[in-house]
Amino acid sequence: MSWLNNAWYVAGWDYEIGSEPLARTICNVPVMLYRKLDRSVVAMRDACPHRMLPLSMGLREGDSIRCRYHGLKLGPDGVAEEMPLRSEPVNTRVCTETFIVHEKYRFVWIWIGEKEKADPSLIPELWPCEADGWTHDGGYYHVACDYRLMIDNLMDLTHETYVHSGSIGQQELMESPMESRTEGQTAYLSRWIPDIDAPPFWRGALKKDGNVDRWQICRFDLPASVMIDVGVAPVGSGATLESHDQGVRGMVIDFMTPETETTHHYFWGMARNFDIDDAGFTARFREQQAAVFAEDREILEAQQRAVETNPDMKLNAYSIDQGGVRARRIIAKAIAAETSG
């Protein structure tokens, strides 16, 4: 197994889950999600306990779901409310598995593992997603690669120079020194790029010409999240790697939820502290960010195919990969502890 089970994973954005059932496989478990009439979220195994037809194909009746095959009706707690033959008494031992969910930061989080360990305080802290003076939005991609390849990608931003040359990439990224460190179950990779010409996106965000200081601070947290503190400030404004609110700043939000060993759900977005009341800019920027991450998806899916067709080779790590290497070590250690415990 390449992932933790006892952990919170993102099951969906708040806007993805509505009254109609949504099917989504999470950590090899088929899950169905929907909102009850009070808008709280239900998550249950996507298989009818009768003949295993996916419940996501079923019919909503109030807060309950009726299987489309023989009509078994299950409540939001997964327990039978009506048998296929209405004349039969309800057997409440007929039920399907349900999962604990928690809604926070505009995400619906799900706990696939042992229910008694599902502590909401373990959800990663995303302070920019609810702080005053910031706004937050994003999207979703299904990506046909091991979720750890996406973590590698996000913890090594030198790839921006070539993969994202038309938007956020620039040659100076290849020339700036990196610093990496591990603190407990968190890995960091940071880069300070002083006195450069701003790339197109950041020049537009800053709304002025002139050289800037640019920063990138990647943070990996278990089970599979990467937050990237990014931005630019005019040269001479006093911005530093440790303190940088002088210009325009964003926090790229990335959550990778394993689907299978070779596929995952990628929830991406950005919280930002500029143009926060401009709904049009938010929509346009979301489209731009979607295009950037589509470039990543193309690269990573090709990489996954290459991994599978070259079984005699292995991934190598160079100095630019130190952030991803640290993240993978944290993941492997946590999985070992979970399986041995």
Coordinates of C-alpha atoms in Angstrom, one line a residue:
M1 CA 0.0 0.0 0.0
S2 CA 1.4 3.4 -1.0
W3 CA -0.8 5.6 1.2
L4 CA -2.1 6.1 4.7
N5 CA -5.6 4.9 5.6
N6 CA -6.0 6.7 8.9
A7 CA -5.9 10.2 7.5
W8 CA -8.2 12.9 6.2
Y9 CA -8.4 13.1 2.5
V10 CA -10.3 15.6 0.3
A11 CA -13.3 13.9 -1.2
G12 CA -14.5 17.0 -3.1
W13 CA -15.0 20.7 -3.3
D14 CA -18.1 22.1 -1.6
Y15 CA -19.6 22.9 -5.0
E16 CA -19.0 19.4 -6.4
I17 CA -21.3 17.6 -3.9
G18 CA -25.0 18.3 -4.2
S19 CA -28.3 16.5 -3.9
E20 CA -27.5 14.0 -6.6
P21 CA -25.1 11.1 -5.8
L22 CA -21.5 11.5 -6.7
A23 CA -19.3 8.4 -7.2
R24 CA -15.6 8.7 -6.3
T25 CA -13.1 6.0 -5.5
I26 CA -10.9 6.9 -2.6
C27 CA -7.9 4.8 -1.5
N28 CA -9.3 1.9 -3.5
V29 CA -12.7 2.2 -1.8
P30 CA -15.8 3.1 -3.9
V31 CA -17.6 5.9 -2.2
M32 CA -20.9 7.7 -2.9
L33 CA -21.5 11.2 -1.6
Y34 CA -24.5 13.4 -1.5
R35 CA -26.0 16.2 0.6
K36 CA -29.1 15.7 2.8
L37 CA -31.9 18.2 2.8
D38 CA -30.1 20.1 5.6
R39 CA -27.1 20.2 3.2
S40 CA -24.9 18.1 5.4
V41 CA -22.8 15.5 3.5
V42 CA -23.4 11.7 3.5
A43 CA -20.6 9.3 2.4
M44 CA -21.2 5.6 2.1
R45 CA -19.7 2.6 0.2
D46 CA -20.9 2.7 -3.3
A47 CA -22.3 -0.8 -3.4
C48 CA -25.8 -1.9 -2.5
P49 CA -25.7 -4.6 0.2
H50 CA -28.2 -6.7 -1.9
R51 CA -26.6 -7.3 -5.3
M52 CA -23.8 -4.7 -5.2
L53 CA -25.1 -2.3 -7.8
P54 CA -23.5 1.1 -7.3
L55 CA -25.7 3.1 -5.1
S56 CA -24.6 6.2 -7.0
M57 CA -26.9 4.9 -9.7
G58 CA -29.8 5.0 -7.2
L59 CA -32.8 7.3 -6.6
R60 CA -32.8 10.0 -4.0
E61 CA -35.9 9.9 -1.8
G62 CA -35.7 12.6 0.9
D63 CA -32.5 12.0 2.7
S64 CA -32.4 8.3 1.7
I65 CA -31.2 6.4 -1.4
R66 CA -33.1 3.6 -3.2
C67 CA -31.2 1.1 -5.2
R68 CA -32.2 1.2 -8.8
Y69 CA -32.0 -2.6 -9.2
H70 CA -34.5 -4.1 -6.8
G71 CA -35.5 -1.0 -4.8
L72 CA -33.8 -1.6 -1.4
K73 CA -34.0 1.7 0.4
L74 CA -31.2 2.8 2.7
G75 CA -31.2 5.8 5.1
P76 CA -28.3 8.2 5.3
D77 CA -26.8 6.1 8.1
G78 CA -26.6 3.2 5.6
V79 CA -29.2 1.1 7.4
A80 CA -32.2 -0.4 5.5
E81 CA -35.5 1.4 5.7
E82 CA -37.5 -0.6 3.2
M83 CA -36.9 -4.1 1.8
P84 CA -37.3 -4.9 -2.0
L85 CA -40.6 -6.6 -1.1
R86 CA -42.5 -3.9 0.7
S87 CA -44.6 -6.5 2.6
E88 CA -41.5 -7.8 4.3
P89 CA -40.5 -6.4 7.7
V90 CA -37.4 -4.2 7.6
N91 CA -34.2 -6.1 8.5
T92 CA -32.0 -3.4 10.0
R93 CA -29.0 -5.8 9.9
V94 CA -29.0 -5.0 6.2
C95 CA -26.7 -2.0 5.8
T96 CA -23.8 -0.6 4.0
E97 CA -20.6 1.0 5.3
T98 CA -20.6 4.8 5.9
F99 CA -17.7 7.1 6.4
I100 CA -17.0 10.1 8.6
V101 CA -16.9 13.4 6.7
H102 CA -16.1 16.9 7.8
E103 CA -16.5 20.1 5.9
K104 CA -13.9 22.8 6.3
Y105 CA -12.1 25.4 4.1
R106 CA -14.6 24.7 1.3
F107 CA -13.5 21.1 1.1
V108 CA -15.4 18.0 2.1
W109 CA -12.9 15.7 4.0
I110 CA -13.4 12.0 4.4
W111 CA -11.8 9.5 6.8
I112 CA -11.5 6.0 5.2
G113 CA -9.6 4.3 8.1
E114 CA -10.5 3.4 11.6
K115 CA -13.5 5.6 12.7
E116 CA -12.4 6.0 16.3
K117 CA -9.2 7.8 15.1
A118 CA -11.0 10.4 13.0
D119 CA -10.1 13.6 14.8
P120 CA -11.0 16.8 12.9
S121 CA -8.1 18.6 14.5
L122 CA -5.9 16.5 12.2
I123 CA -7.2 18.3 9.1
P124 CA -4.3 20.4 7.7
E125 CA -4.5 24.0 8.7
L126 CA -5.2 26.3 5.7
W127 CA -5.2 29.7 7.3
P128 CA -5.2 31.7 4.0
C129 CA -8.5 30.0 3.1
E130 CA -10.4 31.7 5.9
A131 CA -8.2 34.8 6.8
D132 CA -9.5 38.3 6.4
G133 CA -8.0 40.0 3.4
W134 CA -7.7 36.7 1.4
T135 CA -10.0 34.9 -1.0
H136 CA -9.9 31.3 -2.2
D137 CA -11.1 29.3 -5.2
G138 CA -9.9 26.3 -7.3
G139 CA -10.8 23.2 -9.2
Y140 CA -10.4 19.5 -9.7
Y141 CA -8.6 17.1 -12.1
H142 CA -8.6 13.3 -12.3
V143 CA -4.9 12.4 -12.9
A144 CA -3.8 9.0 -14.2
C145 CA -0.6 8.7 -12.1
D146 CA 0.6 7.7 -8.6
Y147 CA -0.3 10.5 -6.3
R148 CA 3.4 10.7 -5.1
L149 CA 4.5 11.7 -8.6
M150 CA 2.3 14.8 -8.2
I151 CA 3.9 15.5 -4.8
D152 CA 7.4 15.2 -6.4
N153 CA 6.2 17.7 -9.0
L154 CA 4.9 20.2 -6.5
M155 CA 8.0 20.0 -4.3
D156 CA 10.3 20.6 -7.3
L157 CA 9.4 23.9 -8.9
T158 CA 12.4 24.0 -11.3
H159 CA 10.1 22.2 -13.7
E160 CA 8.2 25.5 -14.2
T161 CA 11.0 26.8 -16.4
Y162 CA 10.2 24.2 -19.1
V163 CA 6.7 22.9 -18.4
H164 CA 5.1 26.4 -17.7
S165 CA 7.4 28.6 -19.8
G166 CA 4.5 30.7 -21.0
S167 CA 3.0 31.7 -17.6
I168 CA 5.0 31.3 -14.4
G169 CA 8.3 29.8 -15.5
Q170 CA 11.6 31.6 -16.0
Q171 CA 15.2 30.7 -16.4
E172 CA 16.2 32.3 -13.1
L173 CA 14.5 29.4 -11.3
M174 CA 17.2 27.1 -12.5
E175 CA 19.9 29.4 -11.2
S176 CA 18.6 30.2 -7.7
P177 CA 19.8 28.1 -4.7
M178 CA 17.3 26.0 -2.8
E179 CA 17.0 25.2 0.9
S180 CA 15.2 22.1 2.2
R181 CA 14.5 20.8 5.6
T182 CA 12.3 18.4 7.5
E183 CA 10.5 19.3 10.7
G184 CA 8.7 16.2 12.2
Q185 CA 6.2 15.1 9.6
T186 CA 6.5 18.3 7.4
A187 CA 9.0 18.9 4.6
Y188 CA 10.0 22.3 3.3
L189 CA 11.7 23.6 0.1
S190 CA 12.3 27.3 -0.3
R191 CA 13.8 29.5 -2.9
W192 CA 14.5 33.3 -2.9
I193 CA 14.9 34.8 -6.4
P194 CA 16.0 38.5 -6.0
D195 CA 16.0 41.4 -8.5
I196 CA 14.5 39.7 -11.5
D197 CA 12.0 40.7 -14.2
A198 CA 8.6 39.5 -13.1
P199 CA 7.0 36.7 -15.2
P200 CA 3.8 37.6 -17.0
F201 CA 1.3 36.5 -14.3
W202 CA 3.0 38.3 -11.4
R203 CA 3.6 41.4 -13.4
G204 CA -0.1 41.6 -14.0
A205 CA -0.9 40.9 -10.4
L206 CA 1.5 43.6 -9.2
K207 CA 0.1 46.1 -11.8
K208 CA 3.5 47.8 -12.3
D209 CA 6.8 47.3 -14.2
G210 CA 10.2 47.0 -12.6
N211 CA 12.3 44.3 -11.2
V212 CA 11.0 42.2 -8.3
D213 CA 12.1 39.8 -5.6
R214 CA 10.3 36.5 -6.0
W215 CA 9.8 33.7 -3.5
Q216 CA 8.6 30.1 -3.5
I217 CA 8.1 28.1 -0.2
C218 CA 6.8 24.6 -0.6
R219 CA 5.4 22.8 2.4
F220 CA 4.4 19.1 2.4
D221 CA 2.1 17.7 5.1
L222 CA 0.7 14.2 5.6
P223 CA -1.1 12.5 4.1
A224 CA -0.8 14.2 0.8
S225 CA -0.9 18.0 0.7
V226 CA 1.4 20.7 -0.6
M227 CA 1.0 24.4 0.1
I228 CA 3.2 26.7 -1.8
D229 CA 3.7 30.3 -0.6
V230 CA 4.4 32.3 -3.7
G231 CA 4.6 35.9 -4.8
V232 CA 6.6 39.0 -5.8
A233 CA 7.5 42.3 -4.2
P234 CA 9.2 45.4 -5.7
V235 CA 12.9 45.4 -5.2
G236 CA 13.8 47.5 -2.2
S237 CA 10.4 47.1 -0.5
G238 CA 11.8 45.1 2.4
A239 CA 10.4 41.7 1.5
T240 CA 12.4 38.7 2.7
L241 CA 12.0 34.9 2.6
E242 CA 10.7 35.0 6.2
S243 CA 8.4 38.0 5.8
H244 CA 6.9 39.0 2.5
D245 CA 3.5 40.8 2.5
Q246 CA 4.9 43.9 0.8
G247 CA 3.9 42.9 -2.7
V248 CA 1.4 40.4 -4.0
R249 CA 1.2 37.0 -2.3
G250 CA -0.6 33.7 -3.0
M251 CA -0.9 30.3 -1.4
V252 CA -1.2 27.5 -3.9
I253 CA -3.4 24.8 -2.4
D254 CA -2.8 21.2 -3.6
F255 CA -4.5 18.1 -2.2
M256 CA -3.8 14.7 -3.7
T257 CA -6.3 12.0 -2.8
P258 CA -5.2 8.5 -3.9
E259 CA -7.8 6.6 -6.1
T260 CA -5.7 3.6 -7.0
E261 CA -2.0 2.8 -7.0
T262 CA -1.7 4.6 -10.4
T263 CA -4.5 7.2 -10.3
H264 CA -5.5 10.1 -8.0
H265 CA -7.8 13.0 -7.5
Y266 CA -6.1 16.3 -7.6
F267 CA -7.8 19.3 -5.9
W268 CA -6.0 22.5 -6.7
G269 CA -6.5 26.2 -6.1
M270 CA -5.1 29.4 -4.7
A271 CA -5.8 31.7 -1.9
R272 CA -4.5 35.2 -2.6
N273 CA -4.3 38.6 -0.9
F274 CA -4.8 40.8 -4.0
D275 CA -7.9 41.7 -6.0
I276 CA -10.0 39.8 -3.5
D277 CA -13.2 41.5 -4.4
D278 CA -12.8 41.1 -8.2
A279 CA -15.1 38.2 -9.1
G280 CA -14.2 38.4 -12.7
F281 CA -10.5 38.2 -12.0
T282 CA -11.2 35.2 -9.7
A283 CA -12.9 33.4 -12.6
R284 CA -10.3 34.3 -15.1
F285 CA -7.5 33.3 -12.8
R286 CA -9.1 30.0 -12.1
E287 CA -9.1 29.3 -15.8
Q288 CA -5.4 30.3 -16.1
Q289 CA -4.5 28.1 -13.1
A290 CA -6.5 25.2 -14.7
A291 CA -4.4 25.6 -17.9
V292 CA -1.2 25.5 -15.9
F293 CA -2.1 22.4 -14.0
A294 CA -3.3 20.7 -17.2
E295 CA 0.3 21.0 -18.4
D296 CA 1.4 19.2 -15.2
R297 CA -1.2 16.5 -15.8
E298 CA 0.0 15.9 -19.3
I299 CA 3.6 15.5 -18.1
L300 CA 2.8 13.3 -15.1
E301 CA 0.5 10.9 -16.9
A302 CA 3.2 10.4 -19.6
Q303 CA 5.7 9.8 -16.7
Q304 CA 3.4 7.2 -15.2
R305 CA 3.1 5.4 -18.5
A306 CA 6.9 5.4 -18.8
V307 CA 7.3 4.0 -15.3
E308 CA 5.0 1.1 -16.2
T309 CA 6.6 0.4 -19.6
N310 CA 10.2 0.5 -18.2
P311 CA 10.0 -1.9 -15.2
D312 CA 13.8 -2.4 -15.3
M313 CA 14.4 1.3 -14.6
K314 CA 13.8 3.3 -11.4
L315 CA 13.3 7.0 -10.7
N316 CA 16.5 8.8 -9.8
A317 CA 16.8 11.8 -7.5
Y318 CA 19.2 14.7 -8.2
S319 CA 19.7 17.8 -6.1
I320 CA 16.6 19.5 -7.5
D321 CA 14.5 16.6 -6.1
Q322 CA 15.4 17.1 -2.4
G323 CA 11.9 18.3 -1.5
G324 CA 10.1 15.4 -3.0
V325 CA 12.7 13.0 -1.5
R326 CA 12.0 14.4 2.0
A327 CA 8.2 14.1 1.4
R328 CA 8.5 10.5 0.3
R329 CA 10.5 9.6 3.3
I330 CA 7.8 11.1 5.6
I331 CA 5.1 9.1 3.8
A332 CA 7.0 5.8 3.9
K333 CA 7.8 6.2 7.6
A334 CA 4.1 7.0 8.4
I335 CA 2.9 4.0 6.4
A336 CA 5.4 1.7 8.1
A337 CA 4.2 3.0 11.5
E338 CA 0.5 2.5 10.6
T339 CA 1.0 -1.0 9.3
S340 CA 3.2 -2.2 12.2
G341 CA 0.8 -0.7 14.8

